[in-house]
Coordinates of C-alpha atoms and ligand atoms in Angstrom, one line a residue:
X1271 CA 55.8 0.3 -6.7
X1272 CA 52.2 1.5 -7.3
X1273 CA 49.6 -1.5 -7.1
X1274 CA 48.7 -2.6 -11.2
X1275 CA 45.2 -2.2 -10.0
X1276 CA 45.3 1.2 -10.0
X1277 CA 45.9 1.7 -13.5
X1278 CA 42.9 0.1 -13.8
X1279 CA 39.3 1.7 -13.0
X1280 CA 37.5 -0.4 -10.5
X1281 CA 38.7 0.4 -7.1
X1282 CA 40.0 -2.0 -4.2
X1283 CA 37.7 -3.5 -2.0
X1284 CA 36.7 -0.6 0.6
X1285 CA 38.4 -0.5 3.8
X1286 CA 38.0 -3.5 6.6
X1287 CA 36.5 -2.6 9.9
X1288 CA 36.3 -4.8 12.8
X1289 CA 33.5 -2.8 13.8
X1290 CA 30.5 -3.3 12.3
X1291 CA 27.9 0.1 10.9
X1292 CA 24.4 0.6 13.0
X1293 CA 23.3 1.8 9.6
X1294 CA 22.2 -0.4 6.8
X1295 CA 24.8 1.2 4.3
X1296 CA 23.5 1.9 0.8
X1297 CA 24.6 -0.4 -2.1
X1298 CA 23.9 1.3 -5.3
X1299 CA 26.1 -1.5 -7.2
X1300 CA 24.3 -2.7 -10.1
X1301 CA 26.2 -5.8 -10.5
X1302 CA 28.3 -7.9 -8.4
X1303 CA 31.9 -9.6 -9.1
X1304 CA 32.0 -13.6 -8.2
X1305 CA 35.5 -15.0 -7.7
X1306 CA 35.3 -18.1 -10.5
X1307 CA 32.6 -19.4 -12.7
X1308 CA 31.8 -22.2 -10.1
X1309 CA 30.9 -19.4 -7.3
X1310 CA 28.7 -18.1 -9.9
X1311 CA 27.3 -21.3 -10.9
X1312 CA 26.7 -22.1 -6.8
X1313 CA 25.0 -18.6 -6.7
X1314 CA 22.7 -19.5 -9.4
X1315 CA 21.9 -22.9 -8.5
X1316 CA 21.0 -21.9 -4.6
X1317 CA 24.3 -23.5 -3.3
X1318 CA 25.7 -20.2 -2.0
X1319 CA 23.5 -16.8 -1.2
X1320 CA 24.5 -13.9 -2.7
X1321 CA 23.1 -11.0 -5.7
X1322 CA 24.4 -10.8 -8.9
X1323 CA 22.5 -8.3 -10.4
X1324 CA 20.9 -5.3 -8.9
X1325 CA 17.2 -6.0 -10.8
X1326 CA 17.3 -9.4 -9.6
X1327 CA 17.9 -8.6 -6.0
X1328 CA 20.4 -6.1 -3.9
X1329 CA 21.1 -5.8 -0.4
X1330 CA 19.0 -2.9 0.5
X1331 CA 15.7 -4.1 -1.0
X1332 CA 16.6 -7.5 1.1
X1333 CA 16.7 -5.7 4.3
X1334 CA 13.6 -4.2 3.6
X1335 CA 12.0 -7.1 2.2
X1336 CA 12.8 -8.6 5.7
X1337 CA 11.5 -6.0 7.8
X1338 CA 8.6 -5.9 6.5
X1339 CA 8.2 -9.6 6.3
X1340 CA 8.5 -9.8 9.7
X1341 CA 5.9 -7.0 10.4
X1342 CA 3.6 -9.1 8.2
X1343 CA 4.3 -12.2 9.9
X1344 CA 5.5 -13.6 6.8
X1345 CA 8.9 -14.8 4.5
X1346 CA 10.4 -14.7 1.2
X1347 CA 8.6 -11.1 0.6
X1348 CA 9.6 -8.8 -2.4
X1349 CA 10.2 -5.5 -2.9
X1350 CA 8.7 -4.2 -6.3
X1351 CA 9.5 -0.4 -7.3
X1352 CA 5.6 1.4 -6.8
X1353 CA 2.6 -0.5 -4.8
X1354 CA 0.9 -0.7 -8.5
X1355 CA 3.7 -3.1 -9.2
X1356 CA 3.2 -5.4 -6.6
X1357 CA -0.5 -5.2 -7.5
X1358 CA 0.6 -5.9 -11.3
X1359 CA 3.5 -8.9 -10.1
X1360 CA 0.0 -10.2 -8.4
X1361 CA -2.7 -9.9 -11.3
X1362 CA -0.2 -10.4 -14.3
X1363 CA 1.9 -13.2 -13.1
X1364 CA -0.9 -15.6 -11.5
X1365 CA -3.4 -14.8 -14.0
X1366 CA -3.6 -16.6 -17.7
X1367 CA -6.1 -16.2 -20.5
X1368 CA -8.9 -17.5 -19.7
X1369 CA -8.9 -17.0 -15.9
X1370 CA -11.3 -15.1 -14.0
X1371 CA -10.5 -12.5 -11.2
X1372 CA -13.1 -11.1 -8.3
X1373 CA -11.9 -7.4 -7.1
X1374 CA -13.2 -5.2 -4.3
X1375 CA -15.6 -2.7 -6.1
X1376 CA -13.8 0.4 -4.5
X1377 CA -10.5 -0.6 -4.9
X1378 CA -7.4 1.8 -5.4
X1379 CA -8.2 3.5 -8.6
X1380 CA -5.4 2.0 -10.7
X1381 CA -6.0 -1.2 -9.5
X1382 CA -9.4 -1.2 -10.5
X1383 CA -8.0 0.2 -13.8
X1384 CA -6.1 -2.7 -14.5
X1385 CA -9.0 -5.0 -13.0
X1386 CA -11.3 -3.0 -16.1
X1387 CA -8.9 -2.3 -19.1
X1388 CA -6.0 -4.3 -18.7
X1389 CA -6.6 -7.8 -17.1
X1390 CA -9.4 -8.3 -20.6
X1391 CA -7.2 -7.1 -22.8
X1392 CA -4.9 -10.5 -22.5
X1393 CA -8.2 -12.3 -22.2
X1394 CA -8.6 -12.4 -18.3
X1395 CA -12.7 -11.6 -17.7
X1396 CA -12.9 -9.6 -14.4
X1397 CA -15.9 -9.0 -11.6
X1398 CA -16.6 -6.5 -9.1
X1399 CA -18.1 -7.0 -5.9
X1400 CA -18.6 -5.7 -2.7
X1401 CA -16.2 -6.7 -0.3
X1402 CA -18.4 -5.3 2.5
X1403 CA -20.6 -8.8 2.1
X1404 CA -18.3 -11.9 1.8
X1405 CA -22.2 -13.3 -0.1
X1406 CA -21.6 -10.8 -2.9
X1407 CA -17.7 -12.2 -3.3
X1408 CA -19.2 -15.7 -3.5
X1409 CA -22.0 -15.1 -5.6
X1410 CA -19.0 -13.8 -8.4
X1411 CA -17.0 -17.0 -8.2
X1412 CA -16.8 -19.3 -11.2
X1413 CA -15.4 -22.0 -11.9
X1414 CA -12.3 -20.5 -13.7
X1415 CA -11.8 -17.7 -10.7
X1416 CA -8.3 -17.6 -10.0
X1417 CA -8.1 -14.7 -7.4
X1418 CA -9.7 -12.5 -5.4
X1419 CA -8.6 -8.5 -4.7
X1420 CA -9.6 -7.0 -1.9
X1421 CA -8.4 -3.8 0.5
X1422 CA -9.7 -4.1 4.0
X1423 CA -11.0 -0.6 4.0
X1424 CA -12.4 1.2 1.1
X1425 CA -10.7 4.5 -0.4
X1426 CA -12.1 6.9 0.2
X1427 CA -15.6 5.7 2.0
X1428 CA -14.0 3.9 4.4
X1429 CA -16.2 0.9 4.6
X1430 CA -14.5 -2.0 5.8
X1431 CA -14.1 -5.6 4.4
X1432 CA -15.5 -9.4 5.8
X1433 CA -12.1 -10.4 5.8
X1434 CA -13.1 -13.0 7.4
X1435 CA -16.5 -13.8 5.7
X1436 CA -14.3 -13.8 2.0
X1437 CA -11.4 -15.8 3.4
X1438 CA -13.7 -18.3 3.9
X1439 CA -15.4 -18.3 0.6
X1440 CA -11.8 -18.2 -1.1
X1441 CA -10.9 -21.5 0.9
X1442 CA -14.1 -23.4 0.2
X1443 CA -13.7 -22.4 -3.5
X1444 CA -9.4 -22.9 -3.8
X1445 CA -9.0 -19.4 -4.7
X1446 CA -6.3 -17.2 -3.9
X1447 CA -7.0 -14.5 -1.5
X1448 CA -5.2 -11.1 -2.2
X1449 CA -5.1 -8.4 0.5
X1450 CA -3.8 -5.4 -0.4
X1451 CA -2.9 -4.1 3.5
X1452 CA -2.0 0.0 2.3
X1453 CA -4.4 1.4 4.8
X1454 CA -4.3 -0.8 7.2
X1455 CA -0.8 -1.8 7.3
X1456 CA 0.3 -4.7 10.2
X1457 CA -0.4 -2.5 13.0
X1458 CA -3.9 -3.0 12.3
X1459 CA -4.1 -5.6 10.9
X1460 CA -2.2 -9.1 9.6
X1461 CA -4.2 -10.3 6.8
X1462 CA -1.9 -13.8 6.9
X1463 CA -3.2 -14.5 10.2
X1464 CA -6.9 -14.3 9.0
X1465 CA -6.5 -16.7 5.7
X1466 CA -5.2 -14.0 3.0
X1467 CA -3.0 -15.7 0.6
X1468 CA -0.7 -13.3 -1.1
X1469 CA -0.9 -9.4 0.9
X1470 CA 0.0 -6.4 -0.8
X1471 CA 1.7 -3.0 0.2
X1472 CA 1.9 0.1 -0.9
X1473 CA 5.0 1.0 0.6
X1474 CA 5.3 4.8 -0.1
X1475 CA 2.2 5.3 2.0
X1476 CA 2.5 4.9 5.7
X1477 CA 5.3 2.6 6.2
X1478 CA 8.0 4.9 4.4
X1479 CA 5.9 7.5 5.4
X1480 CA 7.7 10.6 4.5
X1481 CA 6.3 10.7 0.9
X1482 CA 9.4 10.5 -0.6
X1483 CA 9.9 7.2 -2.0
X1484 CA 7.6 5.2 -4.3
X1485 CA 7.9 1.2 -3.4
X1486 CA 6.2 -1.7 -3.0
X1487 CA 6.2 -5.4 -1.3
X1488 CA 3.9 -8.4 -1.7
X1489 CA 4.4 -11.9 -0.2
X1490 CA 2.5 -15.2 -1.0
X1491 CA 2.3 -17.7 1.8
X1492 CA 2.9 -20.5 -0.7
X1493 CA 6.6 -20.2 -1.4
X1494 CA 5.9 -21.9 -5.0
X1495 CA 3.8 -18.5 -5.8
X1496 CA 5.8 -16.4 -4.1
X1497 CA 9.0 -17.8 -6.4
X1498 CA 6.4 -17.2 -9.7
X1499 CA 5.8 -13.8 -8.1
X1500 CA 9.6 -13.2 -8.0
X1501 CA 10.2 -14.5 -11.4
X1502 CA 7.8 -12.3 -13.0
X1503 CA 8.8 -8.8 -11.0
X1504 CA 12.5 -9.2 -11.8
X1505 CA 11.7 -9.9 -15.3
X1506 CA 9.4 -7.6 -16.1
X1507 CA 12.2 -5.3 -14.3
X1508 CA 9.3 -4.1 -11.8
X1509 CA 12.1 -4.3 -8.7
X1510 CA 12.8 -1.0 -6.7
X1511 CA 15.9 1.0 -6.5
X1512 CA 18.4 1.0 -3.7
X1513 CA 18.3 4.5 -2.5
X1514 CA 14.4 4.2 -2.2
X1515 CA 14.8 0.8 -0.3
X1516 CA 17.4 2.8 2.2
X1517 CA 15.3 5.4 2.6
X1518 CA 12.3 3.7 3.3
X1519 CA 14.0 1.0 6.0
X1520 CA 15.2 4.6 7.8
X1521 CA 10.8 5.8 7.7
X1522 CA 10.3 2.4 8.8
X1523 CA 12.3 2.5 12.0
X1524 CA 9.5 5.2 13.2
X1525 CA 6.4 3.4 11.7
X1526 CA 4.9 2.2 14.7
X1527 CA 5.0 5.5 16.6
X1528 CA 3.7 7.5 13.6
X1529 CA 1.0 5.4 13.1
X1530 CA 0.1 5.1 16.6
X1531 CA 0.0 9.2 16.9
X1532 CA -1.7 9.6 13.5
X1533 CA -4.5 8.0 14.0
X1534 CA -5.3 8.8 18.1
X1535 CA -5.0 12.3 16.0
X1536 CA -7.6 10.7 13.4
X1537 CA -10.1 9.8 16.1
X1538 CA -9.8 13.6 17.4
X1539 CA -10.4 15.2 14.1
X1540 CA -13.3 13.0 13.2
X1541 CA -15.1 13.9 16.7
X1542 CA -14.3 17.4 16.0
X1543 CA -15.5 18.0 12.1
X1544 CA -18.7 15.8 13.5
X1545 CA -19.2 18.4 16.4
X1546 CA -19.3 20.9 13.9
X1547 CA -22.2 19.4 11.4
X1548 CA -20.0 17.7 8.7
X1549 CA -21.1 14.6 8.0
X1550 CA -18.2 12.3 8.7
X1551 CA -16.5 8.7 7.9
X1552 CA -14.4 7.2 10.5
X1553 CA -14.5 3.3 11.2
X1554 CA -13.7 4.3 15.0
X1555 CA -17.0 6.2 15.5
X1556 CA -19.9 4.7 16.4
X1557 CA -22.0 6.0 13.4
X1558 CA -20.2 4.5 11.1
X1559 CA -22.1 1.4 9.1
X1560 CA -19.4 -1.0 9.8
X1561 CA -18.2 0.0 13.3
X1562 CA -18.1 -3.1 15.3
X1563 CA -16.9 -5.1 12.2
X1564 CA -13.9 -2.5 12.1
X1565 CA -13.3 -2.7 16.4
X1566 CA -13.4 -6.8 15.6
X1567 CA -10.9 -7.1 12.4
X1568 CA -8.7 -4.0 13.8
X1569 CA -8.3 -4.7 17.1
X1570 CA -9.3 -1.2 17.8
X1571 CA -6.8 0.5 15.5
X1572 CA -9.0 2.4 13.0
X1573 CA -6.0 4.2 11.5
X1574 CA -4.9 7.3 10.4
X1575 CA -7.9 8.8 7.4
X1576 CA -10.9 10.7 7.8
X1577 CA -13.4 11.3 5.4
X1578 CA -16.2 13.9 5.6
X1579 CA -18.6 15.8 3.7
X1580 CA -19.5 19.5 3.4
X1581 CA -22.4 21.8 2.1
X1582 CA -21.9 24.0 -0.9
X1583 CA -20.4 22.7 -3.8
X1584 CA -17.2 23.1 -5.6
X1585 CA -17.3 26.6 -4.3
X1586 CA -17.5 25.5 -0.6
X1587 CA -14.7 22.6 -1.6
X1588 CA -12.2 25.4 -3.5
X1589 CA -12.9 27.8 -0.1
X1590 CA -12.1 25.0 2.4
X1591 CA -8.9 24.4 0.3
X1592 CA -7.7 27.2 0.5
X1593 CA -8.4 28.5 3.8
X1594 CA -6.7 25.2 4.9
X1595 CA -3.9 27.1 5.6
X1596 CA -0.8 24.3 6.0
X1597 CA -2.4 21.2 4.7
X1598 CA -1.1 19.7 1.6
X1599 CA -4.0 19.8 -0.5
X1600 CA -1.9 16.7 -2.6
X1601 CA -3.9 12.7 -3.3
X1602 CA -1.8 11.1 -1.6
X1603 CA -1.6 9.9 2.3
X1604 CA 0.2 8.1 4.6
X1605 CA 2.6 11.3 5.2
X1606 CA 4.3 12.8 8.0
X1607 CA 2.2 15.8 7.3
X1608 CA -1.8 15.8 7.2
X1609 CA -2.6 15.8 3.2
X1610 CA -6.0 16.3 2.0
X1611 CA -7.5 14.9 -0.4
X1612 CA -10.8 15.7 -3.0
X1613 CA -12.2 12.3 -4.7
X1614 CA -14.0 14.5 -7.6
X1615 CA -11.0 16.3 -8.9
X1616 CA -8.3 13.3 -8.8
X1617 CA -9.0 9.8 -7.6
X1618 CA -12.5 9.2 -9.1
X1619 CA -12.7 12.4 -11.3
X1620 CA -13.4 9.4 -14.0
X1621 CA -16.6 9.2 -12.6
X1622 CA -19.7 10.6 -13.7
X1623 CA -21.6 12.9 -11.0
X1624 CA -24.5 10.4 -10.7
X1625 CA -22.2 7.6 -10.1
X1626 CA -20.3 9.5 -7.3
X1627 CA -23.5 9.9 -5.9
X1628 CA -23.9 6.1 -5.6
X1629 CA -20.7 6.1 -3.3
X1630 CA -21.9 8.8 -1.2
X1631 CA -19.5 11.1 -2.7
X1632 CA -20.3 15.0 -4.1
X1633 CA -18.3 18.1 -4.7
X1634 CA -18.0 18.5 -0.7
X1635 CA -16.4 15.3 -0.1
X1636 CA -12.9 15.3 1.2
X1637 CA -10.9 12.5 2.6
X1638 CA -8.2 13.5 4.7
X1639 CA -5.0 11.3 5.7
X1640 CA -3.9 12.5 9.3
X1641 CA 0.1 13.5 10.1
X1642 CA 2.0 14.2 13.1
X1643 CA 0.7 17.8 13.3
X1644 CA -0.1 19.2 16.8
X1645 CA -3.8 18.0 17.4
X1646 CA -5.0 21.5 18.8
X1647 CA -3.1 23.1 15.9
X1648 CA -4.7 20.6 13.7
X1649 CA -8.3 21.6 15.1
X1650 CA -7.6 25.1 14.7
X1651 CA -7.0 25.1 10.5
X1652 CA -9.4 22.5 9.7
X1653 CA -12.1 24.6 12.2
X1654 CA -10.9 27.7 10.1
X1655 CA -11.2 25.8 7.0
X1656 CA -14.9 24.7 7.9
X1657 CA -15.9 28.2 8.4
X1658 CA -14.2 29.8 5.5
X1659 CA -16.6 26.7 3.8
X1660 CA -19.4 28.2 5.0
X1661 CA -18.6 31.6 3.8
Ligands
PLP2668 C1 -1.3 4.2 -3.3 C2 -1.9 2.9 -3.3 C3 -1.5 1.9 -4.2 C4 -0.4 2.1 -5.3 O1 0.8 2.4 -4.7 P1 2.0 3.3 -5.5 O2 3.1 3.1 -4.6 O3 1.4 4.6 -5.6 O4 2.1 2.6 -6.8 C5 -2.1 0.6 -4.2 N1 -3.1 0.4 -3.3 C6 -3.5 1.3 -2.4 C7 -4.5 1.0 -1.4 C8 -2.9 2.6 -2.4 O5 -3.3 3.5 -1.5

């Protein structure tokens, strides 16, 4: 006699294995079946682990959530669906009416959106400051500052932050220290270890590093915020979905390597673009402003993006483009493959000429994230590119 189950439409439980998968599998279940209304009632009330409903948690955001814990040197950590979520768990859960945040002055441009337009809007007054001067940071605190925001190394000037210099002023003033760790990632740097509070990744940059997943994490080293950070992502539904938490724990497994190669690539292409007369960013060369600050906070790791500057224009900048045959000319980094990216046209198109100018930045600015690419192959397009520039 056939089984009465399989008139019905949920299958059996899948096949038992004494073995055990090497592969995290993927568990697209949205919900999960408990046994009695007690288990459910244990589940609920922290008796026994388990998920009950994919926004709320789901195996394959935990094992990420875990991973990168660990690479962060921290626990409890949460997996959010984009890094602007875990930026908006952070600003829109901690912060109330009437608080005040402090944020780096070049942060990523939609944080510094939501640091402008959104954080006033429900009656949180905002400040920003240059992180590059832990003075500046303490000269914006109040009395009602709840937070600071801050990004080790600027996008896309690449200056870099007085971590240390601001966790200091957050401490003496009981302020929360935010690090958002994108660029930097752990293999740089560990932001918990120097006094950060709550750290921040976007995940779909270099850790999943194969640009196709969008996810985020943050942590707080206080497990009562890190529970009102959890609270507030899985009810504002800003959790992730299991496919791009299976597919980034896969670009994780090779994170370490690709960074390493990336940016002893990064070094190369900096020395290179500065041979040929380009005015160049990179925190590992000794011309740039904050140089030994960068060797001290980065343990020598000055990652994986280059910025530089060429002569000519917006007709130099489209040539250069397009004679950089290869190169995703696409605002994003953090890929397997070298993107390229032009500040005026997308991430601070918003800004008029004059205050571009402030930032060092004109119509021959380019930041570039470095891949895996060859690094003589490399050389060759961007040397190409350069002279294709120059007409
Ligand atoms: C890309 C980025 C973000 C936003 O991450 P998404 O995953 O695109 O939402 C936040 N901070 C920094 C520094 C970034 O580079």
């Amino acid at each position: 006699m056939r089984n009465s189950r399989t008139t019905l439409i949920r299958p059996e439980a899948l096949a038992e294995s004494v073995s055990t998968p090497v592969v995290a599998p993927l568990s697209p279940s949205v919900v999960y079946a408990s046994s009695s209304p007690d288990e459910l009632d244990d589940q609920y009330e922290g008796r026994a682990e388990g998920f009950t409903y994919a926004r709320e948690g789901h195996p394959n955001a935990a094992a990420l959530a875990r991973r990168i814990d660990a690479m962060e040197g921290m626990t409890g950590g949460i997996v959010t669906g984009s890094g602007m979520s875990a930026v908006a768990a952070v600003l829109l859960g901690l912060c109330k009416t009437g608080d005040h945040v402090i944020g780096g002055d070049q942060l990523y441009g939609r944080s510094l959106r939501m640091m402008k337009e959104d954080l006033p809007r429900i009656g949180v007054t905002t400040t920003l400051a240059t992180p590059t001067d832990a003075a500046a940071i303490r000269a914006a605190i109040r009395p009602e500052t709840r937070l600071i925001l801050v990004e080790a190394v600027s996008n896309p000037t690449l200056r870099v932050a007085d971590l240390e210099g601001i966790a200091k002023v957050a401490k003496e003033a009981g302020v929360l220290l935010v690090v958002d760790n994108t660029f930097t990632t752990p293999r740089a740097l560990r932001p918990v270890d120097l006094g950060a509070d709550i750290v921040i990744h976007s995940v779909t940059k270099l850790l999943a590093g194969h640009s196709d997943v969008t996810l985020g994490w943050v942590a707080a080293k206080d497990p009562e915020v890190n529970t009102r950070l959890r609270v507030f992502a899985v009810t504002a539904g800003l959790t992730a979905s299991p496919f791009d938490c299976w597919l980034a724990e896969r670009g994780l497994a090779t994170f370490p390597l690709r960074f390493d190669r990336a940016q002893e690539t990064a070094a190369r292409l900096a020395d290179f673009l500065a041979e040929t007369g380009a005015r160049v960013l990179y925190p590992g060369r000794a011309d740039h402003p904050e140089h030994d600050r960068a060797r001290a906070l980065l343990g020598g790791n000055y990652c994986n993006m280059v910025t530089f500057h060429i002569e000519g224009g917006r007709a130099a900048a489209n040539a250069f483009v397009r004679a950089a045959d290869g190169i995703a000319f696409a605002p994003t980094l953090g890929d397997v493959g070298t993107t390229l990216s032009h500040p005026a046209t997308s991430s601070h198109r918003a800004l008029p000429p004059e205050d571009r100018a402030k930032l060092g930045l004109s119509e021959g600015s380019f930041r570039v994230s470095v891949g895996l690419e060859e690094p003589e192959a490399l050389l060759a397009v961007f040397g190409r590119a350069l002279a294709a520039a120059r007409g």
